[in-house]
Amino acid sequence: MEAIIKVDNLKKIYIMGSEKVVALDDLSLEIEEGEICCLFGTSGSGKSTLLNMLAGLEKPTSGTILIKGCPIHKYDEVQLAKFRQRYIGFVFQAYNLIASLTALENVSLPLIFQGVPKRERDKRAIEMLKAVGLGDRLGHKPNEMSGGQQQRVSIARAFVNRPTILFADEPTGNLDTATTYEVMNIITGIAKEYKQTLIIVSHDLEIADYASKIVTMRNGNVEKIKYTLNQERGKGEKQYAIL
């Protein structure tokens, strides 16, 4: 398969007073189209910094980032905003829903920025909410829903415009174990159905186990890469080949 993301010699240095903190240290990585990839590691390993680089939320100190052949490391803020709107979706640990909006309104919001007519926006938002099991919560606001339900709304919002790449940053960090499995099955299931590239950031091995490729990070670089058969959780045993 062709690499949809290609990172070469990526470096990110933060200046903290008189100190220099190297968050990414000449990191190189490729992620293939349709792959479910987990950036795995402990706090401070560089995984969240890498996600921010890939999503265009931060600029690298040096190195290159190609996504769909586009050099996003060179893009200005306007170009990045347009690129994210067209190709990228996000699922956050903190849900990031707008409290004054209903589930339907939260999910349809990204489509407003794409100029999609209201009738079509509502149709697509309702389809996604039904897909995540919230067809009976269309008119509920975030404070009327559980944490798991709010995260499902967040997932529906991330997928509503069928992004080419979806980033999930510690997507189950605020959820209990049972809800964690439900949410991960939803995220990975939709990504597989639409052949989307999914990049998950986590420090939890249970979450990493959902990925087809686990990129373990340490001290701002790739320590090892593990491939799996990416079978549905609980069905069969996974086989591993470590590079």
Coordinates of N, CA and C in Angstrom, one line a residue:
M1 N 0.8 -1.2 0.0 CA 0.0 0.0 0.0 C 0.9 1.3 0.0
E2 N 0.3 2.3 -0.5 CA 1.0 3.6 -0.6 C 0.9 4.3 0.7
A3 N 2.0 5.0 1.1 CA 2.1 5.8 2.3 C 1.3 7.1 2.2
I4 N 0.3 7.2 3.0 CA -0.5 8.5 3.0 C 0.1 9.6 3.8
I5 N 1.0 9.1 4.8 CA 1.7 10.1 5.7 C 3.2 9.7 5.6
K6 N 4.0 10.6 5.3 CA 5.5 10.3 5.3 C 6.2 11.4 6.1
V7 N 6.9 11.1 7.1 CA 7.6 12.0 8.0 C 9.1 11.7 7.9
D8 N 9.9 12.7 7.6 CA 11.4 12.5 7.5 C 12.1 13.5 8.4
N9 N 13.0 12.9 9.3 CA 13.9 13.7 10.1 C 13.2 14.8 10.9
L10 N 12.1 14.5 11.5 CA 11.3 15.5 12.1 C 11.9 15.8 13.5
K11 N 12.1 17.1 13.8 CA 12.6 17.5 15.0 C 11.7 18.6 15.6
K12 N 11.4 18.6 16.9 CA 10.7 19.6 17.6 C 11.4 20.0 18.9
I13 N 11.8 21.2 19.0 CA 12.5 21.7 20.2 C 11.7 22.8 20.8
Y14 N 11.4 22.7 22.1 CA 10.7 23.7 22.8 C 11.8 24.5 23.7
I15 N 11.7 25.8 23.7 CA 12.5 26.6 24.6 C 11.8 26.9 25.8
M16 N 12.3 26.4 27.0 CA 11.7 26.6 28.3 C 12.7 27.4 29.1
G17 N 12.5 28.8 29.0 CA 13.5 29.6 29.7 C 14.9 29.5 29.1
S18 N 15.8 29.1 29.9 CA 17.2 28.9 29.3 C 17.4 27.4 28.9
E19 N 16.4 26.6 29.0 CA 16.5 25.2 28.7 C 15.9 24.9 27.3
K20 N 16.5 23.9 26.6 CA 16.0 23.4 25.3 C 15.4 22.0 25.6
V21 N 14.2 21.7 25.3 CA 13.6 20.4 25.5 C 13.3 19.8 24.1
V22 N 13.9 18.7 23.8 CA 13.8 18.0 22.5 C 12.6 17.1 22.6
A23 N 11.5 17.4 22.0 CA 10.3 16.6 22.1 C 10.3 15.5 21.0
L24 N 10.8 15.9 19.8 CA 11.0 14.9 18.7 C 12.4 15.1 18.2
D25 N 13.0 13.9 18.0 CA 14.5 13.9 17.7 C 14.8 13.1 16.4
D26 N 14.7 13.9 15.3 CA 15.0 13.3 14.0 C 14.2 12.0 13.7
L27 N 12.9 12.1 13.9 CA 12.0 11.0 13.8 C 11.6 10.9 12.3
S28 N 11.6 9.6 11.8 CA 11.1 9.3 10.5 C 10.1 8.2 10.6
L29 N 9.0 8.3 9.8 CA 7.9 7.3 9.9 C 7.0 7.4 8.7
E30 N 6.5 6.2 8.3 CA 5.5 6.2 7.2 C 4.2 5.5 7.8
I31 N 3.1 6.0 7.4 CA 1.8 5.4 7.7 C 1.0 5.2 6.4
E32 N 0.6 4.0 6.2 CA -0.1 3.6 4.9 C -1.6 4.0 4.9
E33 N -2.1 4.2 3.7 CA -3.5 4.5 3.6 C -4.3 3.4 4.1
G34 N -5.4 3.7 4.9 CA -6.3 2.7 5.4 C -5.8 2.0 6.7
E35 N -4.6 2.4 7.1 CA -4.0 1.7 8.3 C -4.6 2.3 9.6
I36 N -4.7 1.4 10.6 CA -5.1 1.8 11.9 C -3.8 1.8 12.7
C37 N -3.3 3.0 13.1 CA -1.9 3.1 13.7 C -2.1 3.7 15.1
C38 N -1.4 3.1 16.0 CA -1.4 3.6 17.4 C 0.0 4.2 17.7
L39 N 0.1 5.4 18.1 CA 1.3 6.0 18.6 C 1.3 5.8 20.1
F40 N 2.1 4.9 20.5 CA 2.1 4.4 21.9 C 3.3 4.8 22.7
G41 N 3.1 5.1 23.9 CA 4.2 5.4 24.8 C 3.8 6.1 26.1
T42 N 4.8 6.2 27.0 CA 4.5 6.9 28.3 C 4.5 8.4 28.1
S43 N 4.0 9.1 29.1 CA 4.0 10.5 29.1 C 5.4 11.0 28.9
G44 N 5.6 12.0 27.9 CA 6.9 12.6 27.6 C 7.6 11.8 26.5
S45 N 7.0 10.8 25.9 CA 7.6 10.0 24.9 C 7.6 10.8 23.5
G46 N 6.7 11.7 23.4 CA 6.7 12.5 22.1 C 5.5 12.2 21.3
K47 N 4.6 11.2 21.7 CA 3.5 10.8 20.9 C 2.5 11.9 20.6
S48 N 2.1 12.7 21.6 CA 1.2 13.8 21.4 C 1.8 14.9 20.6
T49 N 3.1 15.2 20.8 CA 3.7 16.2 20.0 C 3.7 15.7 18.5
L50 N 4.0 14.5 18.2 CA 3.9 14.0 16.9 C 2.5 14.1 16.3
L51 N 1.5 13.8 17.0 CA 0.1 14.0 16.5 C -0.1 15.4 16.2
N52 N 0.3 16.3 17.0 CA 0.1 17.8 16.8 C 0.8 18.2 15.5
M53 N 2.0 17.6 15.2 CA 2.7 17.9 14.0 C 2.0 17.4 12.8
L54 N 1.5 16.1 12.9 CA 0.8 15.5 11.8 C -0.5 16.2 11.4
A55 N -1.2 16.7 12.5 CA -2.4 17.4 12.3 C -2.3 18.9 11.9
G56 N -1.0 19.3 11.9 CA -0.8 20.7 11.5 C -1.1 21.7 12.6
L57 N -1.2 21.2 13.9 CA -1.5 22.1 15.0 C -0.3 22.8 15.5
E58 N 0.9 22.2 15.2 CA 2.2 22.8 15.6 C 3.1 22.7 14.4
K59 N 4.1 23.6 14.4 CA 5.1 23.6 13.3 C 6.4 22.9 13.9
P60 N 7.0 22.0 13.0 CA 8.2 21.4 13.4 C 9.4 22.4 13.4
T61 N 10.4 22.1 14.2 CA 11.6 22.9 14.2 C 12.4 22.6 12.9
S62 N 12.4 21.4 12.5 CA 13.0 21.0 11.2 C 12.4 19.7 10.8
G63 N 12.7 19.3 9.5 CA 12.2 18.0 9.0 C 10.9 18.3 8.1
T64 N 10.4 17.2 7.5 CA 9.3 17.3 6.5 C 8.2 16.4 6.9
I65 N 7.0 16.9 6.6 CA 5.7 16.1 6.8 C 4.9 16.2 5.5
L66 N 4.8 15.0 4.8 CA 4.0 14.9 3.6 C 2.7 14.1 3.9
I67 N 1.6 14.7 3.7 CA 0.3 14.0 3.8 C -0.4 14.1 2.5
K68 N -0.7 12.9 1.9 CA -1.3 12.9 0.6 C -0.4 13.7 -0.4
G69 N 0.9 13.6 -0.2 CA 1.9 14.3 -1.0 C 2.0 15.8 -0.8
C70 N 1.2 16.3 0.2 CA 1.2 17.8 0.4 C 2.2 18.1 1.6
P71 N 3.1 19.1 1.4 CA 4.1 19.4 2.4 C 3.5 20.3 3.4
I72 N 2.8 19.7 4.4 CA 2.0 20.6 5.3 C 3.0 21.4 6.3
H73 N 4.2 20.9 6.4 CA 5.2 21.6 7.2 C 5.5 23.0 6.7
K74 N 5.1 23.2 5.4 CA 5.4 24.5 4.8 C 4.1 25.4 4.7
Y75 N 3.0 24.9 5.1 CA 1.7 25.6 5.0 C 1.6 26.7 6.0
D76 N 0.9 27.8 5.6 CA 0.6 28.8 6.6 C -0.8 28.4 7.3
E77 N -1.3 29.2 8.2 CA -2.4 28.8 9.0 C -3.7 28.7 8.1
V78 N -3.8 29.6 7.1 CA -5.0 29.5 6.2 C -5.0 28.2 5.4
Q79 N -3.8 27.9 4.9 CA -3.7 26.6 4.1 C -3.9 25.4 5.0
L80 N -3.4 25.4 6.2 CA -3.6 24.3 7.1 C -5.1 24.1 7.5
A81 N -5.8 25.3 7.7 CA -7.2 25.2 8.1 C -8.0 24.6 7.0
K82 N -7.7 24.9 5.8 CA -8.4 24.4 4.6 C -8.1 22.9 4.4
F83 N -6.8 22.5 4.7 CA -6.4 21.2 4.5 C -7.1 20.3 5.6
R84 N -7.1 20.7 6.8 CA -7.8 20.0 7.9 C -9.3 19.8 7.6
Q85 N -9.9 20.9 7.2 CA -11.3 20.9 6.9 C -11.6 19.9 5.8
R86 N -10.8 19.7 4.8 CA -11.0 18.8 3.7 C -10.7 17.3 4.0
Y87 N -9.6 17.1 4.8 CA -9.1 15.8 4.9 C -9.0 15.2 6.3
I88 N -9.1 16.0 7.4 CA -8.8 15.5 8.7 C -10.1 15.6 9.7
G89 N -10.1 14.5 10.5 CA -11.1 14.5 11.6 C -10.4 14.3 12.9
F90 N -11.1 14.7 14.0 CA -10.5 14.6 15.4 C -11.5 14.0 16.4
V91 N -11.0 13.1 17.2 CA -11.7 12.7 18.4 C -10.8 13.0 19.6
F92 N -11.3 13.8 20.5 CA -10.5 14.2 21.7 C -10.9 13.5 23.0
Q93 N -10.0 13.4 23.9 CA -10.3 12.8 25.2 C -11.4 13.6 25.9
A94 N -11.4 14.9 25.8 CA -12.3 15.8 26.5 C -13.6 16.1 25.8
Y95 N -13.8 15.4 24.7 CA -15.1 15.5 23.9 C -15.1 16.8 23.0
N96 N -14.9 17.9 23.7 CA -14.9 19.2 23.0 C -16.2 19.5 22.3
L97 N -17.3 19.2 22.9 CA -18.7 19.5 22.4 C -19.1 20.9 22.8
I98 N -19.9 21.5 22.1 CA -20.4 22.9 22.4 C -21.7 22.7 23.3
A99 N -21.6 23.2 24.5 CA -22.6 22.8 25.5 C -24.0 23.3 25.1
S100 N -24.1 24.4 24.4 CA -25.4 25.0 24.1 C -26.1 24.4 22.9
L101 N -25.4 23.4 22.2 CA -25.9 22.8 21.0 C -26.3 21.4 21.3
T102 N -27.3 20.9 20.6 CA -27.8 19.5 20.7 C -26.8 18.6 20.0
A103 N -27.0 17.3 20.2 CA -26.2 16.3 19.6 C -26.2 16.5 18.0
L104 N -27.4 16.7 17.5 CA -27.5 16.9 16.1 C -26.8 18.1 15.6
E105 N -26.9 19.2 16.3 CA -26.2 20.4 15.9 C -24.7 20.3 16.1
N106 N -24.2 19.6 17.1 CA -22.8 19.4 17.3 C -22.2 18.6 16.1
V107 N -22.9 17.6 15.7 CA -22.4 16.7 14.7 C -22.4 17.4 13.3
S108 N -23.5 18.2 13.1 CA -23.6 18.8 11.8 C -22.7 20.0 11.6
L109 N -22.1 20.5 12.7 CA -21.3 21.7 12.7 C -20.2 21.7 11.6
P110 N -19.4 20.7 11.5 CA -18.3 20.7 10.5 C -18.8 20.9 9.1
L111 N -20.0 20.4 8.8 CA -20.6 20.5 7.5 C -21.0 22.0 7.1
I112 N -21.2 22.8 8.2 CA -21.6 24.2 7.9 C -20.4 24.9 7.2
F113 N -19.2 24.6 7.8 CA -18.0 25.2 7.2 C -17.6 24.7 5.8
Q114 N -18.2 23.6 5.4 CA -18.0 23.1 4.0 C -19.1 23.6 3.1
G115 N -20.1 24.4 3.6 CA -21.1 24.9 2.8 C -22.2 23.9 2.4
V116 N -22.3 22.9 3.2 CA -23.4 21.8 2.9 C -24.7 22.4 3.3
P117 N -25.7 22.3 2.5 CA -27.1 22.8 2.8 C -27.6 22.1 4.0
K118 N -28.5 22.8 4.8 CA -29.0 22.3 6.0 C -29.7 21.0 5.9
R119 N -30.5 20.8 4.9 CA -31.2 19.5 4.8 C -30.2 18.4 4.7
E120 N -29.2 18.5 3.9 CA -28.2 17.5 3.7 C -27.3 17.4 5.0
R121 N -27.0 18.5 5.7 CA -26.3 18.4 7.0 C -27.0 17.6 8.0
D122 N -28.3 17.9 8.1 CA -29.1 17.1 9.1 C -29.2 15.6 8.8
K123 N -29.4 15.4 7.5 CA -29.5 14.0 7.0 C -28.2 13.2 7.4
R124 N -27.1 13.8 7.1 CA -25.8 13.1 7.3 C -25.5 13.0 8.8
A125 N -25.8 14.0 9.6 CA -25.6 14.0 11.0 C -26.5 12.9 11.7
I126 N -27.7 12.8 11.3 CA -28.6 11.8 11.8 C -28.1 10.4 11.5
E127 N -27.6 10.2 10.3 CA -27.1 8.9 9.9 C -25.9 8.5 10.8
M128 N -25.0 9.5 11.1 CA -23.8 9.2 11.9 C -24.2 9.0 13.3
L129 N -25.2 9.7 13.8 CA -25.6 9.5 15.2 C -26.3 8.1 15.4
K130 N -27.0 7.7 14.4 CA -27.6 6.4 14.4 C -26.5 5.3 14.4
A131 N -25.5 5.6 13.6 CA -24.4 4.6 13.4 C -23.6 4.4 14.7
V132 N -23.6 5.4 15.6 CA -22.9 5.3 16.9 C -23.9 5.0 18.0
G133 N -25.1 4.7 17.7 CA -26.1 4.2 18.6 C -26.8 5.3 19.4
L134 N -26.9 6.5 18.8 CA -27.5 7.7 19.5 C -28.7 8.2 18.6
G135 N -29.4 7.4 17.9 CA -30.5 7.9 17.1 C -31.6 8.4 18.0
D136 N -31.7 8.1 19.3 CA -32.7 8.6 20.1 C -32.2 9.7 21.0
R137 N -31.1 10.3 20.7 CA -30.5 11.4 21.5 C -30.3 12.6 20.6
L138 N -30.9 12.8 19.5 CA -30.6 13.8 18.6 C -30.8 15.2 19.2
G139 N -31.8 15.4 20.0 CA -32.1 16.7 20.6 C -31.5 16.9 22.0
H140 N -30.7 16.0 22.5 CA -30.1 16.1 23.8 C -28.8 17.0 23.7
K141 N -28.6 17.8 24.7 CA -27.4 18.6 24.9 C -26.4 17.8 25.7
P142 N -25.1 18.2 25.6 CA -24.1 17.4 26.3 C -24.3 17.1 27.8
N143 N -24.9 18.1 28.5 CA -25.1 17.9 30.0 C -26.3 17.0 30.2
E144 N -27.0 16.5 29.2 CA -28.0 15.6 29.3 C -27.6 14.2 28.9
M145 N -26.3 14.0 28.7 CA -25.8 12.7 28.2 C -24.6 12.3 29.1
S146 N -24.4 10.9 29.2 CA -23.3 10.4 29.9 C -22.0 10.7 29.2
G147 N -20.9 10.4 29.9 CA -19.6 10.6 29.2 C -19.4 9.7 28.0
G148 N -19.9 8.5 28.1 CA -19.8 7.6 26.9 C -20.6 8.1 25.7
Q149 N -21.8 8.7 26.0 CA -22.7 9.2 25.0 C -22.1 10.5 24.4
Q150 N -21.5 11.3 25.2 CA -20.8 12.5 24.7 C -19.6 12.1 23.8
Q151 N -18.9 11.1 24.1 CA -17.8 10.7 23.3 C -18.3 10.1 21.9
R152 N -19.5 9.5 22.0 CA -20.1 9.0 20.7 C -20.5 10.1 19.8
V153 N -21.0 11.2 20.4 CA -21.3 12.4 19.6 C -20.1 12.9 19.0
S154 N -19.0 13.0 19.8 CA -17.7 13.4 19.3 C -17.2 12.6 18.1
I155 N -17.4 11.3 18.2 CA -17.0 10.4 17.1 C -17.9 10.6 15.9
A156 N -19.2 10.8 16.1 CA -20.0 11.1 15.0 C -19.6 12.4 14.3
R157 N -19.3 13.4 15.1 CA -18.9 14.7 14.5 C -17.6 14.5 13.7
A158 N -16.7 13.7 14.2 CA -15.4 13.5 13.5 C -15.5 12.8 12.2
F159 N -16.5 11.9 12.1 CA -16.7 11.1 10.9 C -17.7 11.7 9.9
V160 N -18.4 12.7 10.3 CA -19.6 13.1 9.5 C -19.2 13.6 8.1
N161 N -18.0 14.2 8.0 CA -17.6 14.6 6.6 C -16.6 13.6 5.9
R162 N -16.7 12.4 6.4 CA -15.9 11.3 5.8 C -14.4 11.7 5.6
P163 N -13.7 12.0 6.7 CA -12.3 12.5 6.5 C -11.4 11.4 6.0
T164 N -10.4 11.7 5.3 CA -9.4 10.7 4.8 C -8.6 10.2 6.0
I165 N -8.3 11.1 7.0 CA -7.5 10.7 8.1 C -8.2 11.1 9.4
L166 N -8.2 10.2 10.3 CA -8.8 10.6 11.6 C -7.8 10.4 12.7
F167 N -7.7 11.5 13.6 CA -6.8 11.5 14.7 C -7.6 11.3 16.0
A168 N -7.2 10.3 16.8 CA -7.9 10.1 18.1 C -6.9 10.2 19.2
D169 N -7.0 11.3 20.0 CA -6.0 11.6 21.0 C -6.5 11.1 22.4
E170 N -6.0 10.0 22.9 CA -6.5 9.4 24.1 C -8.0 9.4 24.2
P171 N -8.7 8.8 23.2 CA -10.1 9.0 23.1 C -11.0 8.3 24.2
T172 N -10.4 7.4 25.0 CA -11.2 6.8 26.0 C -10.6 7.1 27.4
G173 N -9.8 8.1 27.5 CA -9.1 8.4 28.8 C -10.1 8.8 29.9
N174 N -11.3 9.3 29.6 CA -12.3 9.6 30.6 C -13.4 8.6 30.8
L175 N -13.2 7.4 30.2 CA -14.3 6.4 30.2 C -14.0 5.2 31.0
D176 N -15.0 4.5 31.5 CA -14.8 3.2 32.2 C -14.5 2.1 31.2
T177 N -14.1 1.0 31.7 CA -13.6 -0.1 30.9 C -14.6 -0.6 29.8
A178 N -15.8 -0.8 30.3 CA -16.8 -1.3 29.3 C -17.1 -0.3 28.2
T179 N -17.2 1.0 28.6 CA -17.5 2.0 27.6 C -16.3 2.2 26.7
T180 N -15.1 2.0 27.2 CA -13.9 2.1 26.4 C -13.9 1.1 25.3
Y181 N -14.3 -0.1 25.6 CA -14.4 -1.1 24.5 C -15.4 -0.8 23.5
E182 N -16.6 -0.3 23.9 CA -17.6 0.1 23.0 C -17.2 1.2 22.1
V183 N -16.5 2.2 22.6 CA -16.1 3.4 21.9 C -15.0 3.0 20.9
M184 N -14.1 2.1 21.3 CA -13.0 1.7 20.4 C -13.5 0.9 19.3
N185 N -14.5 0.0 19.6 CA -15.1 -0.8 18.5 C -15.8 0.1 17.5
I186 N -16.5 1.2 18.0 CA -17.1 2.1 17.1 C -16.1 2.8 16.2
I187 N -15.1 3.4 16.8 CA -14.1 4.1 16.0 C -13.4 3.3 15.0
T188 N -12.9 2.1 15.4 CA -12.2 1.3 14.4 C -13.1 0.7 13.4
G189 N -14.4 0.4 13.8 CA -15.3 -0.2 12.9 C -15.7 0.7 11.8
I190 N -16.0 2.0 12.1 CA -16.3 3.0 11.1 C -15.1 3.2 10.2
A191 N -13.9 3.3 10.8 CA -12.7 3.6 9.9 C -12.5 2.4 9.0
K192 N -12.7 1.2 9.4 CA -12.5 0.1 8.5 C -13.5 0.1 7.4
E193 N -14.8 0.4 7.8 CA -15.9 0.3 6.8 C -15.6 1.3 5.7
Y194 N -15.1 2.5 6.0 CA -14.9 3.5 5.0 C -13.4 3.6 4.5
K195 N -12.6 2.6 4.9 CA -11.2 2.5 4.5 C -10.5 3.8 4.8
Q196 N -10.7 4.4 6.0 CA -10.0 5.6 6.4 C -8.8 5.3 7.2
T197 N -7.8 6.2 7.2 CA -6.6 6.0 8.0 C -6.9 6.6 9.4
L198 N -6.6 5.7 10.4 CA -6.9 6.1 11.8 C -5.6 6.1 12.6
I199 N -5.3 7.2 13.3 CA -4.1 7.3 14.1 C -4.6 7.6 15.5
I200 N -4.3 6.7 16.4 CA -4.7 6.8 17.8 C -3.5 7.0 18.7
V201 N -3.6 8.0 19.6 CA -2.5 8.2 20.6 C -3.0 7.7 21.9
S202 N -2.1 6.8 22.5 CA -2.5 6.2 23.8 C -1.3 5.7 24.5
H203 N -1.4 5.6 25.8 CA -0.4 5.0 26.7 C -0.9 3.7 27.2
D204 N -2.1 3.2 26.7 CA -2.8 2.1 27.3 C -2.6 0.9 26.3
L205 N -2.1 -0.2 26.7 CA -1.9 -1.4 25.8 C -3.2 -1.9 25.3
E206 N -4.2 -1.8 26.1 CA -5.6 -2.3 25.7 C -6.1 -1.6 24.5
I207 N -5.8 -0.3 24.4 CA -6.2 0.5 23.3 C -5.3 0.3 22.1
A208 N -4.0 0.2 22.4 CA -3.0 -0.1 21.3 C -3.3 -1.4 20.6
D209 N -3.9 -2.3 21.3 CA -4.2 -3.7 20.7 C -5.3 -3.6 19.6
Y210 N -5.9 -2.5 19.5 CA -6.9 -2.3 18.4 C -6.3 -2.0 17.1
A211 N -5.0 -1.6 17.1 CA -4.3 -1.1 15.9 C -3.8 -2.2 15.0
S212 N -3.6 -1.9 13.8 CA -2.9 -2.8 12.9 C -1.4 -2.6 12.9
K213 N -1.0 -1.4 13.4 CA 0.4 -1.1 13.5 C 0.6 -0.3 14.8
I214 N 1.5 -0.7 15.7 CA 1.7 -0.1 17.0 C 3.1 0.5 16.9
V215 N 3.2 1.9 16.9 CA 4.5 2.6 16.9 C 4.8 3.0 18.3
T216 N 5.7 2.3 19.0 CA 6.1 2.6 20.3 C 7.2 3.7 20.3
M217 N 6.9 4.8 21.0 CA 7.8 5.9 21.1 C 8.5 6.1 22.4
R218 N 9.7 6.6 22.3 CA 10.5 6.8 23.5 C 11.5 7.9 23.3
N219 N 11.6 8.9 24.2 CA 12.5 10.0 24.0 C 12.5 10.7 22.7
G220 N 11.2 10.9 22.2 CA 11.1 11.6 21.0 C 11.4 10.9 19.7
N221 N 11.5 9.6 19.7 CA 11.7 8.9 18.5 C 11.0 7.5 18.5
V222 N 11.1 6.8 17.4 CA 10.4 5.5 17.3 C 11.4 4.5 17.9
E223 N 10.9 3.8 18.9 CA 11.6 2.7 19.6 C 11.4 1.4 18.8
K224 N 10.2 1.1 18.5 CA 9.9 -0.1 17.7 C 8.6 0.0 17.0
I225 N 8.3 -0.9 16.0 CA 7.1 -0.9 15.3 C 6.6 -2.4 15.3
K226 N 5.3 -2.5 15.7 CA 4.8 -3.9 15.8 C 3.5 -3.9 14.9
Y227 N 3.5 -4.9 14.0 CA 2.3 -5.1 13.2 C 1.4 -6.2 13.7
T228 N 0.1 -6.1 13.6 CA -0.8 -7.1 14.0 C -1.8 -7.5 12.9
L229 N -2.5 -8.5 13.1 CA -3.5 -8.9 12.1 C -4.8 -8.0 12.2
N230 N -4.9 -7.2 13.2 CA -6.0 -6.3 13.4 C -7.3 -7.0 13.3
Q231 N -7.4 -8.1 14.0 CA -8.7 -8.8 14.0 C -9.6 -8.1 15.0
E232 N -10.9 -8.3 14.9 CA -11.9 -7.8 15.8 C -11.6 -8.3 17.2
R233 N -11.7 -7.4 18.2 CA -11.4 -7.8 19.6 C -12.1 -9.0 20.0
G234 N -11.4 -10.0 20.6 CA -12.1 -11.1 21.2 C -12.3 -12.3 20.2
K235 N -11.9 -12.1 18.9 CA -12.1 -13.1 17.9 C -10.8 -13.6 17.4
G236 N -10.3 -14.7 17.8 CA -9.1 -15.2 17.4 C -7.9 -14.6 18.1
E237 N -6.7 -15.1 17.8 CA -5.5 -14.6 18.4 C -4.7 -13.8 17.4
K238 N -4.1 -12.7 17.9 CA -3.3 -11.8 17.1 C -1.9 -12.4 16.9
Q239 N -1.4 -12.2 15.8 CA 0.0 -12.7 15.6 C 0.9 -11.4 15.3
Y240 N 2.1 -11.4 15.8 CA 2.9 -10.2 15.7 C 4.2 -10.5 15.0
A241 N 4.7 -9.4 14.3 CA 6.0 -9.5 13.8 C 6.6 -8.1 14.1
I242 N 7.7 -8.2 14.9 CA 8.3 -6.9 15.4 C 9.5 -6.6 14.4
L243 N 9.5 -5.3 14.0 CA 10.6 -4.8 13.2 C 11.7 -4.4 14.1

